[in-house]
C-alpha atoms as an extended CHARMM CRD file, in Angstrom:
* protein
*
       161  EXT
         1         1  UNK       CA            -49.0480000000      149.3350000000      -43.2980000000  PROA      1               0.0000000000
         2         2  UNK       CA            -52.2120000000      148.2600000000      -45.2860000000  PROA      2               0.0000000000
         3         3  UNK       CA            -55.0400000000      145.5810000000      -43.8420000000  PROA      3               0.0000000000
         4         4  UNK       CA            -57.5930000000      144.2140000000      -45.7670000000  PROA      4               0.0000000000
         5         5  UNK       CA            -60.3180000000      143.0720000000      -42.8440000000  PROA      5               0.0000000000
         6         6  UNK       CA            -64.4720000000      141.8810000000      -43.0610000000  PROA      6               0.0000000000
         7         7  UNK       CA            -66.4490000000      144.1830000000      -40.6530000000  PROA      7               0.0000000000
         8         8  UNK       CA            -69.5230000000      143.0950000000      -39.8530000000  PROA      8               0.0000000000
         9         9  UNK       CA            -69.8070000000      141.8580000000      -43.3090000000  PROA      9               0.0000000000
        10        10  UNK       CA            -68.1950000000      144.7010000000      -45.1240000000  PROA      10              0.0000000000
        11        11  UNK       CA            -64.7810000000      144.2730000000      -46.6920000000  PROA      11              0.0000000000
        12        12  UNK       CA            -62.4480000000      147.0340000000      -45.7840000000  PROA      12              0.0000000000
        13        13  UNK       CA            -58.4790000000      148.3750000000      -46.6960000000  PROA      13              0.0000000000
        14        14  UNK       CA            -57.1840000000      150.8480000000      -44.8570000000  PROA      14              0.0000000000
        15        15  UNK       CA            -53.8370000000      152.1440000000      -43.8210000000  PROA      15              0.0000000000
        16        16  UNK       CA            -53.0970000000      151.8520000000      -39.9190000000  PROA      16              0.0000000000
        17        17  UNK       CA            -49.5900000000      152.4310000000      -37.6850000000  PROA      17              0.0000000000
        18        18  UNK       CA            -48.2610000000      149.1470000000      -37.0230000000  PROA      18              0.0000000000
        19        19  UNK       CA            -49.4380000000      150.1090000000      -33.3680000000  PROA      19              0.0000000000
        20        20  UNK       CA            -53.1790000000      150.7020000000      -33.6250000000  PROA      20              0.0000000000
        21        21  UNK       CA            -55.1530000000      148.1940000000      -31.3750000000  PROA      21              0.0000000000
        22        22  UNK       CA            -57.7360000000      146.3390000000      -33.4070000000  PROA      22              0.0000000000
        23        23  UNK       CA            -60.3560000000      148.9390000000      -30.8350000000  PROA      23              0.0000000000
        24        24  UNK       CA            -58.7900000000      152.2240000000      -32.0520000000  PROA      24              0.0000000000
        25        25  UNK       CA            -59.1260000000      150.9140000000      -35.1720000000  PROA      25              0.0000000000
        26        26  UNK       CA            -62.7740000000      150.0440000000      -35.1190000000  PROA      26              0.0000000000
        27        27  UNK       CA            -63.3920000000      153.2000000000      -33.0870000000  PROA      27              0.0000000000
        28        28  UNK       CA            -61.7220000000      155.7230000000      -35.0820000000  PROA      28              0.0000000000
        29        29  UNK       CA            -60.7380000000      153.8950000000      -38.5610000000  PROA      29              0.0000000000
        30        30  UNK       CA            -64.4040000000      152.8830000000      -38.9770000000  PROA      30              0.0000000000
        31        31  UNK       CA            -66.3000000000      154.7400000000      -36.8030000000  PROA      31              0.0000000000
        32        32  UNK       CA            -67.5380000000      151.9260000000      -35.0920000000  PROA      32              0.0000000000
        33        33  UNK       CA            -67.5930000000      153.3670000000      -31.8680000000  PROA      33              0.0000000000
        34        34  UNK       CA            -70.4140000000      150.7820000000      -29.9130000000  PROA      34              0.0000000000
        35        35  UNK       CA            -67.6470000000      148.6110000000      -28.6000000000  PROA      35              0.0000000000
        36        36  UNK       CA            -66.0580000000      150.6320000000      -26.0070000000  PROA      36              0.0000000000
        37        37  UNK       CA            -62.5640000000      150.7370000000      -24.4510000000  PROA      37              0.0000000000
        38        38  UNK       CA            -62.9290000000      150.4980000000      -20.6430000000  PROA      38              0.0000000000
        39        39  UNK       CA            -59.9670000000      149.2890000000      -19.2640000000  PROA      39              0.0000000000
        40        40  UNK       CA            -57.2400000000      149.2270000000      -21.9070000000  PROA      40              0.0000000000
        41        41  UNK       CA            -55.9500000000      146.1550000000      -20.4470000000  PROA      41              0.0000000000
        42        42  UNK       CA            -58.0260000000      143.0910000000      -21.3900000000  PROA      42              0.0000000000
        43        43  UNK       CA            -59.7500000000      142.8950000000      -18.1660000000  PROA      43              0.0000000000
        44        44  UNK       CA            -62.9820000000      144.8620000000      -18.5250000000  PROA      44              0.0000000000
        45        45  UNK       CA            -64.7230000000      143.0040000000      -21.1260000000  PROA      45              0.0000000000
        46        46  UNK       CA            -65.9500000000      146.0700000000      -22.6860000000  PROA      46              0.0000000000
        47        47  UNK       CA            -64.0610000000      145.8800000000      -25.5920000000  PROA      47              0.0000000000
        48        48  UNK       CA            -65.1580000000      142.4300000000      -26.9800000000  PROA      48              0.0000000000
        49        49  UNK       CA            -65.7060000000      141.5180000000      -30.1820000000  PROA      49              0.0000000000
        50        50  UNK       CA            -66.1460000000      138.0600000000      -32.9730000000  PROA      50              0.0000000000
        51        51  UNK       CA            -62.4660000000      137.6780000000      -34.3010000000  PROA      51              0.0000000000
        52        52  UNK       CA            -63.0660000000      135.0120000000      -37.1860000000  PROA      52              0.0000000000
        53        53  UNK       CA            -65.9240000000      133.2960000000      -34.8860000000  PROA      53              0.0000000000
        54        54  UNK       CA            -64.2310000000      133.7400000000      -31.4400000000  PROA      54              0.0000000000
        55        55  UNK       CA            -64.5880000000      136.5960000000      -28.8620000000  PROA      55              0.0000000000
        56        56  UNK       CA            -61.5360000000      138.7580000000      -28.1450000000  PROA      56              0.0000000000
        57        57  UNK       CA            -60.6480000000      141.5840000000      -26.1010000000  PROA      57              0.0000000000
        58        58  UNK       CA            -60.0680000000      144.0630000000      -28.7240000000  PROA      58              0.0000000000
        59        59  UNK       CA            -57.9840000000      146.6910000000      -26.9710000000  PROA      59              0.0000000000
        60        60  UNK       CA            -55.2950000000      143.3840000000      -26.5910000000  PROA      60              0.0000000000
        61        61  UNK       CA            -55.3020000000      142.7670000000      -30.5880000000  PROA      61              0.0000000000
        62        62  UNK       CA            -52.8970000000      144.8190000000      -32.5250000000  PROA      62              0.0000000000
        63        63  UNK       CA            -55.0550000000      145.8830000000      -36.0530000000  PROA      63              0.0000000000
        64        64  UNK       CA            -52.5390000000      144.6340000000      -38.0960000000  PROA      64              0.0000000000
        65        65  UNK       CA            -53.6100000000      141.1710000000      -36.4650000000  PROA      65              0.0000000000
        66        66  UNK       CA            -56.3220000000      141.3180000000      -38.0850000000  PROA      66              0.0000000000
        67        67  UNK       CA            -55.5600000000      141.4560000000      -41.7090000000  PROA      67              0.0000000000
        68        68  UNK       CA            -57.5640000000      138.9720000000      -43.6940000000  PROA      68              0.0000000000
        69        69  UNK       CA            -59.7960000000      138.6790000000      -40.5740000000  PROA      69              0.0000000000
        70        70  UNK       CA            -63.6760000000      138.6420000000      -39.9660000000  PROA      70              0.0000000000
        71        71  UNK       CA            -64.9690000000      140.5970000000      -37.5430000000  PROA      71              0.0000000000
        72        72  UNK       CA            -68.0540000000      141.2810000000      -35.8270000000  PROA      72              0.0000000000
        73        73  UNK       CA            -68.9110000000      144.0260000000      -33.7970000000  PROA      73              0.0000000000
        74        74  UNK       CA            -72.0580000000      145.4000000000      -31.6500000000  PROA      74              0.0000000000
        75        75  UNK       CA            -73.2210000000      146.9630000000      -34.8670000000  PROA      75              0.0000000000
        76        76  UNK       CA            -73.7810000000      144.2910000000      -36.6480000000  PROA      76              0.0000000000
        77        77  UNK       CA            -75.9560000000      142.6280000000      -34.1840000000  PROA      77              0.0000000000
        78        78  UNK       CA            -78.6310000000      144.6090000000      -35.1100000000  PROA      78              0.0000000000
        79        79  UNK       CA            -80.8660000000      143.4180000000      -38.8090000000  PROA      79              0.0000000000
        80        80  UNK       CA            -82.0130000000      145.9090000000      -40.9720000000  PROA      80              0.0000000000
        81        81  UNK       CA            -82.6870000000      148.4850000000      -38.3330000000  PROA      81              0.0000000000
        82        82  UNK       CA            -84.2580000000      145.4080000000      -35.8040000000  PROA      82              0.0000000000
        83        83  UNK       CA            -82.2640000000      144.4300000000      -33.1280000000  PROA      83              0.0000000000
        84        84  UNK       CA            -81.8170000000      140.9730000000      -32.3360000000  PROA      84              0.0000000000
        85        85  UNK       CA            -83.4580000000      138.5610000000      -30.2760000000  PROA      85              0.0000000000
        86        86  UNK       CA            -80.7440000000      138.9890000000      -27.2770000000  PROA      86              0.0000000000
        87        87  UNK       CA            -80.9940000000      142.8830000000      -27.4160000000  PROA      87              0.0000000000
        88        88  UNK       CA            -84.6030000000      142.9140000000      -27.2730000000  PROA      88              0.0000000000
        89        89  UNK       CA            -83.8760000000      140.5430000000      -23.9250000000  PROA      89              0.0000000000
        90        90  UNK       CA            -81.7590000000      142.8820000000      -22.5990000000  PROA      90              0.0000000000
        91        91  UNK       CA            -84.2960000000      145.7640000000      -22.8980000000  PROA      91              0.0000000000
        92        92  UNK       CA            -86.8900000000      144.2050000000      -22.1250000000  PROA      92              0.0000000000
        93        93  UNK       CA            -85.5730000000      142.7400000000      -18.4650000000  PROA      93              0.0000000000
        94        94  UNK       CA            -83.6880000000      146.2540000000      -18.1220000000  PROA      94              0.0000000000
        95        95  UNK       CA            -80.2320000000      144.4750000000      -18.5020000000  PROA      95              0.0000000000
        96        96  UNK       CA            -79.0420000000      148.0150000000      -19.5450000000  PROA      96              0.0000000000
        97        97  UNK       CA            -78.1190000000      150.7980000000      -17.3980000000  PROA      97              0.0000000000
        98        98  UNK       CA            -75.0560000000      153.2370000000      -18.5130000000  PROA      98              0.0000000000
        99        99  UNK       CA            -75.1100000000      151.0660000000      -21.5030000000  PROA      99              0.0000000000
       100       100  UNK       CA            -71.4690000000      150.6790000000      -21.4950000000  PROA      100             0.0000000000
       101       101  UNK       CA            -70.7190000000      147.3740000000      -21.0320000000  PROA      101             0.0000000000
       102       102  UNK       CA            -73.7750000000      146.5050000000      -22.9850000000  PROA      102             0.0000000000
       103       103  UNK       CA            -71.6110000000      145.6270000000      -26.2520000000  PROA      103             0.0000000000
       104       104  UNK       CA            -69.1210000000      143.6960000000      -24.5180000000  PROA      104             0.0000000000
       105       105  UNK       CA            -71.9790000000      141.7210000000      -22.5320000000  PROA      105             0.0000000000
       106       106  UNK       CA            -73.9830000000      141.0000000000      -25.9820000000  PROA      106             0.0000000000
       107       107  UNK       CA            -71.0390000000      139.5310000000      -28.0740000000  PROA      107             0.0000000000
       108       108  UNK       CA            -69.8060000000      137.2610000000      -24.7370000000  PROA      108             0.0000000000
       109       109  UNK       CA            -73.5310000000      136.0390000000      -24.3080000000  PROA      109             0.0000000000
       110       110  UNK       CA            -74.2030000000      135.6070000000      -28.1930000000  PROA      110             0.0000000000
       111       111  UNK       CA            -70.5520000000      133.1800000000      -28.1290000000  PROA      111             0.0000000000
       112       112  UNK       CA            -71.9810000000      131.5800000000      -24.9760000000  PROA      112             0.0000000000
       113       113  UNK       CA            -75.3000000000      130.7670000000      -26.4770000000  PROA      113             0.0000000000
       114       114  UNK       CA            -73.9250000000      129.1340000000      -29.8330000000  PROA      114             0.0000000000
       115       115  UNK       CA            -71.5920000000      126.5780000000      -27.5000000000  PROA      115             0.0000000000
       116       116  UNK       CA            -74.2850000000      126.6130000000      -24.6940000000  PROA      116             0.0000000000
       117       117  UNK       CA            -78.1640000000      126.8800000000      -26.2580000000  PROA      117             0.0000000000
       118       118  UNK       CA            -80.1390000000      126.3610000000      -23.2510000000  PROA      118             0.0000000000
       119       119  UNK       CA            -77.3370000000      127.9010000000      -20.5910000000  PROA      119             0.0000000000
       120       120  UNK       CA            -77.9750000000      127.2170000000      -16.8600000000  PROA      120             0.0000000000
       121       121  UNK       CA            -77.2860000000      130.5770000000      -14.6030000000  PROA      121             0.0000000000
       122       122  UNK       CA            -74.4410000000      129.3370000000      -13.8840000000  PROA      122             0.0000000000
       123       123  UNK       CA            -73.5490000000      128.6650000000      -16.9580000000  PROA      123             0.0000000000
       124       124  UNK       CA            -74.3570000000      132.3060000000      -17.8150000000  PROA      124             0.0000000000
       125       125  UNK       CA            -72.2250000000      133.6250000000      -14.8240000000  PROA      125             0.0000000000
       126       126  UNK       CA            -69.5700000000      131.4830000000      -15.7640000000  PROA      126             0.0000000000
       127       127  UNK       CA            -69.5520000000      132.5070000000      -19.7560000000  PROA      127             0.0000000000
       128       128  UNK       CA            -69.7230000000      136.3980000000      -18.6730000000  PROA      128             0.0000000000
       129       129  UNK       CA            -66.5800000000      136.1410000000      -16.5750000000  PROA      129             0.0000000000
       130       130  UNK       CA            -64.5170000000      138.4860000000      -18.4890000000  PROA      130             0.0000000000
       131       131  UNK       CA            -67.3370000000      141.1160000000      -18.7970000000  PROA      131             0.0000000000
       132       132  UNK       CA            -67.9720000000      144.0880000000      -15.7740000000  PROA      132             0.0000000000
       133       133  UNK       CA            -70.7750000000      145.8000000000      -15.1600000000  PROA      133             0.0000000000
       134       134  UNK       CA            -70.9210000000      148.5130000000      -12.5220000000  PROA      134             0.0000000000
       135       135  UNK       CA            -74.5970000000      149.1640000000      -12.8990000000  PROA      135             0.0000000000
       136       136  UNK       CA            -76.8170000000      145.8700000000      -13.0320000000  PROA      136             0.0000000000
       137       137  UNK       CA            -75.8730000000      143.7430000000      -10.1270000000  PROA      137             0.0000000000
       138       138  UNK       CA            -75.7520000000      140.8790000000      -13.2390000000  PROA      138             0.0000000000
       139       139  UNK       CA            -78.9950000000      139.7920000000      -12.3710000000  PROA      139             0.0000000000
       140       140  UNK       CA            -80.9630000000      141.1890000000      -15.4440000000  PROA      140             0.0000000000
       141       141  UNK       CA            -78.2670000000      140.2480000000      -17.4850000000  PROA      141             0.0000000000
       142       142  UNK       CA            -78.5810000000      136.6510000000      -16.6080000000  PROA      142             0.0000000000
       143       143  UNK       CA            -82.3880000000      136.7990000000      -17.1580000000  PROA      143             0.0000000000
       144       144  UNK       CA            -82.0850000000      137.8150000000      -20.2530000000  PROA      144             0.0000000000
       145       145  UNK       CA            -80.0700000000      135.3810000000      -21.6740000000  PROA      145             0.0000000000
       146       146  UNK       CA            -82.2010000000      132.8920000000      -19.8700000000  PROA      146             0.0000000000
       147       147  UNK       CA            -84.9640000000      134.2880000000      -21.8270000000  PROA      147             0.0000000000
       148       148  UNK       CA            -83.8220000000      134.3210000000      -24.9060000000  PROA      148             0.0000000000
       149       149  UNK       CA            -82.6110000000      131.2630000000      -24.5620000000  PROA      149             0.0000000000
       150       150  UNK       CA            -85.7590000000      129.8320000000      -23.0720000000  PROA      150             0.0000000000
       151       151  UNK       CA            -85.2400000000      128.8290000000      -19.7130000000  PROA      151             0.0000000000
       152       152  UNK       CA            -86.4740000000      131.7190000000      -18.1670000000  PROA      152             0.0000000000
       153       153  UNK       CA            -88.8920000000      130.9490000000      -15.2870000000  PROA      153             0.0000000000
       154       154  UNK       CA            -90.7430000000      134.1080000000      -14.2630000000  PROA      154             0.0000000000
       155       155  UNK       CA            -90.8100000000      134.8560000000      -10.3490000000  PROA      155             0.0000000000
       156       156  UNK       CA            -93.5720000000      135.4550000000       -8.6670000000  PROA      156             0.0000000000
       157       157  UNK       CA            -95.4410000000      139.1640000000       -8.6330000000  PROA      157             0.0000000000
       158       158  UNK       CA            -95.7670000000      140.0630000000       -5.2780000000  PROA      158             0.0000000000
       159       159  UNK       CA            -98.5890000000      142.2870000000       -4.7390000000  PROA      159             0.0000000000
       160       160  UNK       CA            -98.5360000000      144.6940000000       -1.9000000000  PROA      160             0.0000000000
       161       161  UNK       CA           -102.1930000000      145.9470000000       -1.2120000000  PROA      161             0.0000000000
């Protein structure tokens, strides 16, 4: 079967198997492999991605789903070689460890963002739900997208002498 799909503003038509997730075909159709399969089950977060505007697990979307669709992925977060303003929060507060949920983490916090612009933590730990890091502890995570957002209140240095 034949889709016609946007990724990350590029139109594409390829042939898939009426089976292909929307992830395999990112992965290996495109070679698009930043958005990572991590739990095959919709569980993990890993996987996410913008599915005309809203965040889906991709490993649960069939490709053929997407025909017509828009799609954004981790690779298109990035502008002319610079990333954005919420990956250069999450290196700069270390919100990256193995780097594999990183992807996942970055499309959930940019949908979070655009309904929530000035996010409480909460609000952060509530809009990150779906997403599982194994590395972080969450806490860098959440300080990044408080400073990106703004509302980042620096704690204080403690200086041992």
């Amino acid at each position: 079967m034949k889709i016609k799909v946007t990724v990350n503003a590029i139109p594409y038509e390829r042939e898939i198997e009426e089976h292909m997730t929307l992830l395999r075909f990112l992965r290996e159709g495109l070679g698009l492999t930043g958005t990572k399969e991590g739990c095959g089950a919709g569980e993990c977060g890993a996987c996410t991605v913008f599915f005309n505007g809203k965040t889906v697990n991709s490993c649960m979307v069939l490709a053929a789903e997407a025909d017509g669709a828009v799609i954004e992925t981790i690779e298109g977060e990035a502008t002319e070689g610079m990333l954005s303003a919420l990956q250069s929060s999450f290196e700069k507060h270390f919100a990256v460890q193995c780097g594999f949920c990183t992807a996942g983490m970055i499309m959930s916090a940019r949908e979070l963002i655009h309904h929530h612009p000035h996010p409480t933590a909460e609000e952060i730990k509530e809009g990150l739900e779906g997403n599982f890091c194994r590395c972080t502890g969450y806490e860098q995570i959440v300080e990044a997208i408080l400073d990106v957002t703004g509302s980042f209140v620096a704690k204080e240095v403690l200086t041992y002498v």
